[in-house]
Coordinates of C-alpha atoms and ligand atoms in Angstrom, one line a residue:
X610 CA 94.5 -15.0 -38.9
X611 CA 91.1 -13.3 -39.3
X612 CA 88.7 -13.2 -36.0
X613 CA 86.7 -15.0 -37.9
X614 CA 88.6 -17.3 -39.4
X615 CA 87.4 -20.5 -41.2
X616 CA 87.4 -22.9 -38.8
X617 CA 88.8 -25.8 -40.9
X618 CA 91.6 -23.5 -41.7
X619 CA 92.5 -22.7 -38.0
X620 CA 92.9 -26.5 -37.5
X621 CA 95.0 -26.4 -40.5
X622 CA 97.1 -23.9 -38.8
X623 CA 97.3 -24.8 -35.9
X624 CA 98.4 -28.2 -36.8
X625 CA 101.1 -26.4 -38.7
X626 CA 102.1 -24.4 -36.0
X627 CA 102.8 -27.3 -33.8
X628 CA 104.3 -29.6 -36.4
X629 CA 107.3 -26.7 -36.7
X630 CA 108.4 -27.9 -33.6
X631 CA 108.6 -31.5 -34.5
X632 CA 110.5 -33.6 -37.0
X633 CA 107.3 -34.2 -39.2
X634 CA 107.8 -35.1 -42.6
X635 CA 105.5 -32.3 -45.2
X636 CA 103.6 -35.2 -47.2
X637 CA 102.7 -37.0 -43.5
X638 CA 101.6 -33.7 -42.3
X639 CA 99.9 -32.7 -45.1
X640 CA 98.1 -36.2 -44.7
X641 CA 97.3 -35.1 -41.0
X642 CA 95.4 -31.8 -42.4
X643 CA 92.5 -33.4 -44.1
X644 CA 90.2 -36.0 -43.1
X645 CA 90.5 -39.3 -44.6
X646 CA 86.9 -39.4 -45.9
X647 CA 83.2 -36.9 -45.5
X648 CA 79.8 -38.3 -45.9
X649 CA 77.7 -35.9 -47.2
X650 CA 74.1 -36.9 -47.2
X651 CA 70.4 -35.9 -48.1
X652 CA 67.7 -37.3 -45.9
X653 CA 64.3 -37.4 -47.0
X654 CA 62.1 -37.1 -44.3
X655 CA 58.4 -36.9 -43.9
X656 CA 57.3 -34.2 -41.5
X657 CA 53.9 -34.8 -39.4
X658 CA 51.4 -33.4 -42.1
X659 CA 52.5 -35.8 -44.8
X660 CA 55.0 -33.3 -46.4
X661 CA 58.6 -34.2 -47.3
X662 CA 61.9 -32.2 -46.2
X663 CA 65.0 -32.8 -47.2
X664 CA 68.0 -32.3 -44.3
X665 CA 71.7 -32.0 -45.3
X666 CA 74.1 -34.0 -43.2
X667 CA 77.5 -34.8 -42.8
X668 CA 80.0 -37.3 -40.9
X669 CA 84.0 -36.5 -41.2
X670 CA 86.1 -39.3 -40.5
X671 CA 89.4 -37.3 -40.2
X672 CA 92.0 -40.1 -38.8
X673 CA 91.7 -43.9 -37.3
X674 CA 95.5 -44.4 -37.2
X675 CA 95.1 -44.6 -33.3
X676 CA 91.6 -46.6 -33.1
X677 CA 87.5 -45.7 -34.1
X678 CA 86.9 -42.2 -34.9
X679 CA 85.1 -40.8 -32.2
X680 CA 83.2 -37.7 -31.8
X681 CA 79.7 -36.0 -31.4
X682 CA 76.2 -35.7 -33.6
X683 CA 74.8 -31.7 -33.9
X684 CA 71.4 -30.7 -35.0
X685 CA 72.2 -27.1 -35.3
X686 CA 71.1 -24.5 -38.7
X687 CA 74.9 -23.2 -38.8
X688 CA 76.3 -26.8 -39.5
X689 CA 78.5 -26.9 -42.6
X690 CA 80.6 -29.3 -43.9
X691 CA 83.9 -27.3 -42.9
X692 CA 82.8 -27.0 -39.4
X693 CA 82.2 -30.9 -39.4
X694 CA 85.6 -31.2 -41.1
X695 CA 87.5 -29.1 -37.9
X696 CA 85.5 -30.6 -35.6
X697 CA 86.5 -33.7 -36.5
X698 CA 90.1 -33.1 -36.6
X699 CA 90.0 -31.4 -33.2
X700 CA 88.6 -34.7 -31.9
X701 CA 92.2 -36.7 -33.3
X702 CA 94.4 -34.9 -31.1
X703 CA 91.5 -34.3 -28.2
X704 CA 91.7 -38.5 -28.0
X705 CA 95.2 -38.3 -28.2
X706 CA 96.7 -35.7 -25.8
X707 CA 94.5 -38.1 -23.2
X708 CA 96.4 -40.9 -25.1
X709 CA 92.7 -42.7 -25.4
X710 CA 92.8 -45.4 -28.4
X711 CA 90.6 -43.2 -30.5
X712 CA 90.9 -41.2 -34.1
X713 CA 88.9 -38.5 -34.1
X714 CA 85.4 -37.9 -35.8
X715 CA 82.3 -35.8 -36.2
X716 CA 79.0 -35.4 -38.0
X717 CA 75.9 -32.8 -38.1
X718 CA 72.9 -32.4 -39.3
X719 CA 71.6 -28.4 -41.0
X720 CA 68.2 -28.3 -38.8
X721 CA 66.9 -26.4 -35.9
X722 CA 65.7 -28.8 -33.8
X723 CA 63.0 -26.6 -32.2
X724 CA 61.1 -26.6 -35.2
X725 CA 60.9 -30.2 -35.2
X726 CA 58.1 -32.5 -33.1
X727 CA 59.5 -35.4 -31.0
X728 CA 58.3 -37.6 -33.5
X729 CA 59.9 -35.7 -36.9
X730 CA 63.6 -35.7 -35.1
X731 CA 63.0 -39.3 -34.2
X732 CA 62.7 -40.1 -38.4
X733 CA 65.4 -37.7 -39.0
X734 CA 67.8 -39.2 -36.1
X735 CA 67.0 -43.1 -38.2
X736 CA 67.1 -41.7 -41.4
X737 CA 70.9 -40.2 -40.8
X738 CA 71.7 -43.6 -38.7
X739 CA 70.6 -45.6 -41.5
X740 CA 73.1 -43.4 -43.8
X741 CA 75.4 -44.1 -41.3
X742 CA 75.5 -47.8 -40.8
X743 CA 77.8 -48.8 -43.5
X744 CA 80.2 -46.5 -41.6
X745 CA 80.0 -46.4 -38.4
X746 CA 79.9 -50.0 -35.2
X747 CA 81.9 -50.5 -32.4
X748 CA 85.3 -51.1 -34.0
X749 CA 84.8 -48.5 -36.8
X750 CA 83.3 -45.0 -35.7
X751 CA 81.5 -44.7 -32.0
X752 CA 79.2 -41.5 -31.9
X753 CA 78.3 -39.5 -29.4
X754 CA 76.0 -36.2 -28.1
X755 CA 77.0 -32.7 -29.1
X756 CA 75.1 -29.5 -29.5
X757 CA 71.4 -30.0 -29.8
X758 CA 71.8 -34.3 -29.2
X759 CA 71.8 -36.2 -26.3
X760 CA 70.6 -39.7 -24.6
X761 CA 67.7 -39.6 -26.8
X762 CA 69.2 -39.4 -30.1
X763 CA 71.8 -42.0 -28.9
X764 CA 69.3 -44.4 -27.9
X765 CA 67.3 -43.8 -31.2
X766 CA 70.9 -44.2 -33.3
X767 CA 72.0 -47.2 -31.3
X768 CA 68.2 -48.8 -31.7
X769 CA 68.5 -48.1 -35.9
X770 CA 71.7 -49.9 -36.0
X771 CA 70.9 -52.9 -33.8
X772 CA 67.5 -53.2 -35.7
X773 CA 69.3 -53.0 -39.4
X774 CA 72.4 -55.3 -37.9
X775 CA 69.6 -57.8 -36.2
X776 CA 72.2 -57.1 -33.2
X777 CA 73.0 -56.0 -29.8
X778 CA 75.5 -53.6 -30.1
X779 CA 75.7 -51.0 -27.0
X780 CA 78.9 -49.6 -27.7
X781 CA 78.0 -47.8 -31.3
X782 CA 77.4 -44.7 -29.6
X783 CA 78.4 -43.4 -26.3
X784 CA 76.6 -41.1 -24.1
X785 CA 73.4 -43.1 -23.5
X786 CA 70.7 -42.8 -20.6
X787 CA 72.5 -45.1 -18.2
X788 CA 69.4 -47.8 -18.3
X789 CA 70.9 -48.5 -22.4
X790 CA 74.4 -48.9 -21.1
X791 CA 75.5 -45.3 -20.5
X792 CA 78.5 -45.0 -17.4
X793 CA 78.3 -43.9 -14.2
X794 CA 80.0 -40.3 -14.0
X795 CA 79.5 -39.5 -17.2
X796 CA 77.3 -35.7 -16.8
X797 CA 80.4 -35.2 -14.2
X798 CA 83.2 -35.9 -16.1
X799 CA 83.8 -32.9 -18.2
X800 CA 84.0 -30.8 -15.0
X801 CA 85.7 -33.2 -13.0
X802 CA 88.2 -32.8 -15.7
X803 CA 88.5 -28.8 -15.6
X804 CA 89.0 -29.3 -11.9
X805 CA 91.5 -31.5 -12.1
X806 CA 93.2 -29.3 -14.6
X807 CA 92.9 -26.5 -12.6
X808 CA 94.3 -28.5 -9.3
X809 CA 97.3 -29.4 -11.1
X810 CA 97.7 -26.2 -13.1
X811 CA 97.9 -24.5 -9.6
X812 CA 100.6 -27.2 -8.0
X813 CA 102.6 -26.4 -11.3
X814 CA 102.7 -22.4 -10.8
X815 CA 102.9 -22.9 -7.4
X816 CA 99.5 -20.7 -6.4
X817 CA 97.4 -22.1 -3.6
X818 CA 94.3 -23.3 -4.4
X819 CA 93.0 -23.0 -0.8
X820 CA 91.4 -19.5 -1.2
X821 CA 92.2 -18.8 -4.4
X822 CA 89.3 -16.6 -6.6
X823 CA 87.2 -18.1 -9.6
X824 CA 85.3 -16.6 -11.8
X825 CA 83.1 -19.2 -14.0
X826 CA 81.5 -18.0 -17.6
X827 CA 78.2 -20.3 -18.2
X828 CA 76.8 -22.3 -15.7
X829 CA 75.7 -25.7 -17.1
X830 CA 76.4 -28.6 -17.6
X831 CA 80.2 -28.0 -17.8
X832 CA 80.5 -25.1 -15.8
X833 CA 78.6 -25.9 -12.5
X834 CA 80.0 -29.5 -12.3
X835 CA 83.6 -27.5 -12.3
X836 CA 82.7 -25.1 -9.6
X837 CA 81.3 -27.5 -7.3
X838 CA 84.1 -29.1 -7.7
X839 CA 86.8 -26.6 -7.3
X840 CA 84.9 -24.8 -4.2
X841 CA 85.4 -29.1 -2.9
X842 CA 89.1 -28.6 -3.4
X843 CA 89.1 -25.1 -1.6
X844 CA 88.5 -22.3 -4.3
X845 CA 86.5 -19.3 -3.6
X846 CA 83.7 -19.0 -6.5
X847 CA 83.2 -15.2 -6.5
X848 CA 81.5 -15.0 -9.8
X849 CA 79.5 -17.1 -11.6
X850 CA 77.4 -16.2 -15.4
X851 CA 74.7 -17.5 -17.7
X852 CA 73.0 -16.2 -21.0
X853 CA 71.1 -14.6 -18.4
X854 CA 73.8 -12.3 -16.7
X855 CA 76.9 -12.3 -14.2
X856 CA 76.5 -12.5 -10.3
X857 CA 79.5 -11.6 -7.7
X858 CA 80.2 -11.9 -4.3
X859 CA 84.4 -11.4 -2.8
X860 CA 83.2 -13.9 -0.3
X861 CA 82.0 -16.6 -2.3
X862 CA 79.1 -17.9 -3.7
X863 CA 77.8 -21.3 -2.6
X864 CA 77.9 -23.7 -6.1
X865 CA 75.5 -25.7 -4.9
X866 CA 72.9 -23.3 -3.7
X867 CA 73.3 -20.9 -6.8
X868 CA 72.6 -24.2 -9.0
X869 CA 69.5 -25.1 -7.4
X870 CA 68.4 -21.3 -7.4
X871 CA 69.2 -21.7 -11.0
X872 CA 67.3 -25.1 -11.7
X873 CA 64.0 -23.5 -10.1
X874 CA 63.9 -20.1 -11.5
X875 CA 66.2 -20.6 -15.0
X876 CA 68.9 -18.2 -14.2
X877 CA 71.7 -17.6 -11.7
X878 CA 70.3 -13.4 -12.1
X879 CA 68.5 -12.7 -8.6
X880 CA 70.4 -15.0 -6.6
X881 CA 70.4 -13.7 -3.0
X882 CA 73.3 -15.0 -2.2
X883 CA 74.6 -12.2 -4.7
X884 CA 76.8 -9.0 -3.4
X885 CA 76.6 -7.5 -7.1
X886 CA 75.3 -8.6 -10.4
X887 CA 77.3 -7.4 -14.0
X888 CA 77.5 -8.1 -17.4
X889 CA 78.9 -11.0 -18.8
X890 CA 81.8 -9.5 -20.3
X891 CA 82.6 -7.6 -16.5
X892 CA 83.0 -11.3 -15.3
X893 CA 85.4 -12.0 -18.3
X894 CA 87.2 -9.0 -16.9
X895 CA 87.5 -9.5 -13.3
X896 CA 90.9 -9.5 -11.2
X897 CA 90.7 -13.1 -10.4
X898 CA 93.3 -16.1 -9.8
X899 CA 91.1 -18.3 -12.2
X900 CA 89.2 -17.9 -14.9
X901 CA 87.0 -20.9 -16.3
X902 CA 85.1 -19.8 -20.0
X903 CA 82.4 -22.9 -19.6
X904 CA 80.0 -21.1 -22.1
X905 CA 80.3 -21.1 -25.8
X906 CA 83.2 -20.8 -28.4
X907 CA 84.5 -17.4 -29.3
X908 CA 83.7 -15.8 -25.7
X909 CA 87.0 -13.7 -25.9
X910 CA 87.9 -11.9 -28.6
X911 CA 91.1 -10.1 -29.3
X912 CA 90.1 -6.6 -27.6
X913 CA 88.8 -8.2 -24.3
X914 CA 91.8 -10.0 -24.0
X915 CA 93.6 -7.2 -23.3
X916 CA 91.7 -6.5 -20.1
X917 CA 91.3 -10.5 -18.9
X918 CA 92.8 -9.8 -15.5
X919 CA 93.2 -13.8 -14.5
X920 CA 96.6 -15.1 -14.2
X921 CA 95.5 -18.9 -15.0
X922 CA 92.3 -19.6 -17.5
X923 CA 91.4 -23.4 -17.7
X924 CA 89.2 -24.0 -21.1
X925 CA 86.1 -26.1 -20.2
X926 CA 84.4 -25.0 -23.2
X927 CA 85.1 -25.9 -26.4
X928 CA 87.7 -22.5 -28.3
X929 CA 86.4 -20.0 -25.7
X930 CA 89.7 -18.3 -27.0
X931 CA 89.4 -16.7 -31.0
X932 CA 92.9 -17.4 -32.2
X933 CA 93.6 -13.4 -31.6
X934 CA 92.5 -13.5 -27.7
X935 CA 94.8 -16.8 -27.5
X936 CA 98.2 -15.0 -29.2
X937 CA 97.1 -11.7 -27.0
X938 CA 96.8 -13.7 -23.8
X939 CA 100.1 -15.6 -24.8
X940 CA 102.2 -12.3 -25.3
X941 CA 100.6 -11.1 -21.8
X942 CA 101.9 -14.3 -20.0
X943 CA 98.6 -15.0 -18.8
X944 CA 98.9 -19.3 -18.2
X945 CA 96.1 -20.8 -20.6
X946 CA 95.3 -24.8 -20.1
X947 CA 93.3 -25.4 -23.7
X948 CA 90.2 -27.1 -24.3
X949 CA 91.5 -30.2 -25.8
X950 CA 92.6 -31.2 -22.2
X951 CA 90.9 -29.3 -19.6
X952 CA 87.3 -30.6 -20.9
X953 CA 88.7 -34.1 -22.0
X954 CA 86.8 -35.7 -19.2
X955 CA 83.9 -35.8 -21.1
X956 CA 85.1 -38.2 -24.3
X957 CA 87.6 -39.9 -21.8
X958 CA 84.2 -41.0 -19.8
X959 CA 82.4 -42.0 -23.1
X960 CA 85.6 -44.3 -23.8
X961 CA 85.0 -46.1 -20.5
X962 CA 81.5 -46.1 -21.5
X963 CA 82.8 -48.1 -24.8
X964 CA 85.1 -50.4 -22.7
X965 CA 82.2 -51.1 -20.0
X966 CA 80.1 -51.8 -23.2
X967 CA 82.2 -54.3 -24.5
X968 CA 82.9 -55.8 -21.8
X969 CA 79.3 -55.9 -20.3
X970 CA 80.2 -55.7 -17.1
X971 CA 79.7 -52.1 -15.4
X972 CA 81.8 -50.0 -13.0
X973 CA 81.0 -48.2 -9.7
X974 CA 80.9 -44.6 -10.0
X975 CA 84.1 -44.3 -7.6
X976 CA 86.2 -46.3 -10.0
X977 CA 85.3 -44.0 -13.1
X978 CA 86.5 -41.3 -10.7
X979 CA 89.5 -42.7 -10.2
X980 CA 90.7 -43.9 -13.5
X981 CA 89.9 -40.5 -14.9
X982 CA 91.7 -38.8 -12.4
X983 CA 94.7 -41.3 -13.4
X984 CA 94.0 -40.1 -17.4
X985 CA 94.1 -36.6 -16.6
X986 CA 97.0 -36.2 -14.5
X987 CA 98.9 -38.4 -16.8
X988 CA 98.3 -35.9 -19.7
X989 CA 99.2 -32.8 -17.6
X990 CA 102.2 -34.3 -16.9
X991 CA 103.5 -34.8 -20.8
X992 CA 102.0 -31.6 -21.5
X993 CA 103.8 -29.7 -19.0
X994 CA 107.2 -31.6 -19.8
X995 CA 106.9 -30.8 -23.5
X996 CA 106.0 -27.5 -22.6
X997 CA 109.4 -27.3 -21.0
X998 CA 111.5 -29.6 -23.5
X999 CA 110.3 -28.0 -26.2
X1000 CA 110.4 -24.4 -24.5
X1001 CA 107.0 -24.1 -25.7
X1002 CA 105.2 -20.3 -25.5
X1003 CA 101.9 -21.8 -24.9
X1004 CA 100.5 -24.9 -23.0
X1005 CA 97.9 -24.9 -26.0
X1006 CA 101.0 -25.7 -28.2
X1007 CA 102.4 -28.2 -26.0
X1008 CA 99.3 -30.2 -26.5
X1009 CA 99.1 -30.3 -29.6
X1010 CA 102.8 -31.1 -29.8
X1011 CA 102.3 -34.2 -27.9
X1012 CA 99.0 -35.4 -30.1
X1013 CA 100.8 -35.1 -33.1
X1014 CA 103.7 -36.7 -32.5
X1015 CA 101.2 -39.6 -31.0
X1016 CA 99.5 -39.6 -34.3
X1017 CA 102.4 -39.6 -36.2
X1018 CA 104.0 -42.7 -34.3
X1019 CA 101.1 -44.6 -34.7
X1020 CA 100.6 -43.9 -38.5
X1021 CA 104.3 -44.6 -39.3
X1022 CA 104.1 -48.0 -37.0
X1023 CA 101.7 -48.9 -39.0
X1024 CA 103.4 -48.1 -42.4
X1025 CA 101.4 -47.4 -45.3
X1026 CA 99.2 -49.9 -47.3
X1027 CA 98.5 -50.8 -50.3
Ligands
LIG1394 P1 75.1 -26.2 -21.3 O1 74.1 -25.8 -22.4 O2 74.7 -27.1 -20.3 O3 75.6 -24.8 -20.6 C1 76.0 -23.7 -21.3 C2 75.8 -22.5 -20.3 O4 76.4 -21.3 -20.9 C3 74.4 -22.2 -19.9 O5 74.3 -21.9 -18.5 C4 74.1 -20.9 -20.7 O6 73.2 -20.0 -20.1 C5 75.5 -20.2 -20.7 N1 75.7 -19.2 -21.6 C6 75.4 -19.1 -22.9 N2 75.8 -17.9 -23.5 C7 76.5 -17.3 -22.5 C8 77.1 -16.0 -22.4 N3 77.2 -15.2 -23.5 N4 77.7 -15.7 -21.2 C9 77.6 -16.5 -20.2 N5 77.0 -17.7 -20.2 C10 76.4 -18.1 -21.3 O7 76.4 -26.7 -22.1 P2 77.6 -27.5 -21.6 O8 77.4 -29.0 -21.9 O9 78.0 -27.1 -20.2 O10 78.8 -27.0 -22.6 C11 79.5 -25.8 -22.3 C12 80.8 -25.8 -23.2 O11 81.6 -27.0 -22.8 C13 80.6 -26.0 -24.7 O12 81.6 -25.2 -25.3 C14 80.7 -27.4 -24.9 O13 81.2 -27.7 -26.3 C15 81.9 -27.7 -24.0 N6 81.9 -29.2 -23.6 C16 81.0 -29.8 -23.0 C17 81.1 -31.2 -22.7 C18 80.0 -31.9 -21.9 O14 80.2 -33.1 -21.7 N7 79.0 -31.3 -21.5 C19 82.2 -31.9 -23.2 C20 83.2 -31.2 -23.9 C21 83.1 -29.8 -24.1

């Protein structure tokens, strides 16, 4: 497959590549390779000076057979319908290797949201969620924050849809400011999850955490949360990178301290704590026991993975690996934990947010903790026992071996109507 491959056909293919180590039967799987339906929709909006502007936006719905689609809002300029489309399907088995009762789903919006006042991206965020409402509500489709969206567009989504619905209806979107029925743990629990990942990655190899060195590519939301954590469970941070640049020290760096250097001045570049400070591709590079990509997607391609110098590289990003990076670190043995699990802590959070929602009763931070940790370990477990029933050459494959097959049971329980 091309570097830059279509990203609706990787899922295809990757779908395909798991399925050949199931009994899967072609006209189910080819069902599993589209999504069942794809709004496409033009929103008329009125900008500030009285103008109109139209705004191209999509929702995939790409499989319910397990529960609501589920899956994140973008405002971004590169959105197209075939990235919605993967997105979407990446969500299904993202639910499902965390065995949360969730289909998987997605939607986007073509803008760039800098260009926008407050005010415009408030009428664009209605306009959408009023093209949405025939689709989406707490049983049907439940979305959430991804690039670009956050608390803000929820609330203005979940206001929209209460107002048309004459309503109260806090669990239509996940990921609110916890004042609108957001969960405690929430901003955590992505990099609670990469921890976690990491912990038990480490007690399956048999390495020792205690000591070990991490190196940690982008250091937001995802990424900090992760090495505060995994400095908490004993782990040397000895390098840590935003857009900004790389800093190093063998003896660690102090999460905490680099983060707050970071939320005053903007970058983690200057740090004093610093022995040395490097590109970002150096950190990518460095002899390390861990390596955590927290940035973007694409950060290795297939010529730096052939000088990744980690033995163990836990995904808290979303496809930091280009499908030529992934074969190359397979074929070098290097142990990868992918995406679809290691950053799971995030939609696995929004789902108790759902179930807190529906309930209306709320949880103490401690128990989200806890019933995470529970999910997570759960799913390392089946992965790592597919991994070796199925003598599986990647732990990427092992997940979505054990998704599918979920998917699969659950569509033919169901049988097929009409
Ligand atoms: P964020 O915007 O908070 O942080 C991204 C960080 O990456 C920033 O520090 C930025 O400076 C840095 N960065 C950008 N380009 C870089 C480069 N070339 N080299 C090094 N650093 C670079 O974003 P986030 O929420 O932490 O998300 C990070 C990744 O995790 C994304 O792939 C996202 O899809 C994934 N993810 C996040 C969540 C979540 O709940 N936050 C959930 C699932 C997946």
């Amino acid at each position: 497959m091309s570097e830059d491959a279509n990203p609706f056909e990787s899922l295809q293919s990757q779908i395909d590549d798991a399925a050949a180590h199931l009994e899967v039967d072609d006209d189910v799987l080819e069902r599993l390779k589209h999504p069942e339906r794809v709004l496409e929709t033009n929103l008329s909006v009125e900008l500030d000076d009285g103008s109109l502007r139209r705004f191209t936006a999509f929702r995939s719905q790409f499989n319910g057979d397990r529960g609501p689609y589920k899956g994140g809002i973008r405002y971004h300029p590169n959105v197209s319908r075939d990235e919605v489309k993967a997105l979407s399907g990446w969500m299904v088995y993202k639910c499902a290797v965390v065995d949360i009762p969730y289909g998987g789903g997605k939607g986007g919006i073509i803008i760039d949201p800098r260009e926008y006042s407050e005010a415009e991206l408030e009428r664009v965020t209605r306009a959408f969620a009023t093209e949405l409402r025939p689709l989406i509500g707490v049983d049907r489709d439940v979305p959430a924050p991804d690039v670009n969206t956050g608390q803000r567009e929820m609330n203005w989504i979940k206001d929209t849809y209460e107002t048309l619905e004459n309503t109260t209806a806090p669990g239509v979107v996940t990921g609110k400011a916890p004042d609108s029925g957001g969960s405690a743990g929430r901003v955590e629990a992505t990099g609670r999850s990469t921890m976690l990942v990491a912990r038990e990655a480490f007690d399956y190899l048999d390495i020792e955490m205690k000591g070990a060195s991490v190196a940690v590519q982008g250091y937001g939301n995802a990424g900090w949360i992760a090495a505060d954590l995994l400095e908490g469970i004993g782990a040397t941070i000895v390098a840590v990178s935003d857009s900004s640049g790389a800093i190093y020290n063998e003896d660690g760096l102090d999460a905490r301290s680099v983060r707050s250097f970071k939320n005053e001045t903007g970058t983690v570049s200057g740090y004093d704590g610093a022995a040395e400070e490097f590109s970002n591709d150096d950190l990518l590079t460095l002899d390390v026991d861990l390596l955590v990509p927290a940035a973007l997607e694409n950060a290795i391609d297939r010529e730096l993975a052939e000088d990744v110098d980690a033995d163990v590289i836990v995904e808290a990003a979303n496809g930091p690996l280009t499908p030529g990076a992934d074969a190359v670190l397979t074929d070098r043995g290097v142990h990868v934990f992918p995406d679809i699990l290691a950053n799971a802590g995030g939609v696995t959070v929004s789902y108790f947010e759902w179930v807190q929602n529906r309930q209306r009763f709320y949880w103490t931070e401690e128990r989200v903790n806890e019933e995470l940790e529970e999910i997570i370990v759960d799913a390392f477990d089946a992965l790592t026992d597919t991994y070796e029933e199925y003598d599986l050459e990647s732990f990427r494959t092992a997940a979505y071996v054990v998704a599918i097959q979920r998917v699969v049971d659950a569509f033919e329980d169901a049988g097929t109507f009409p």
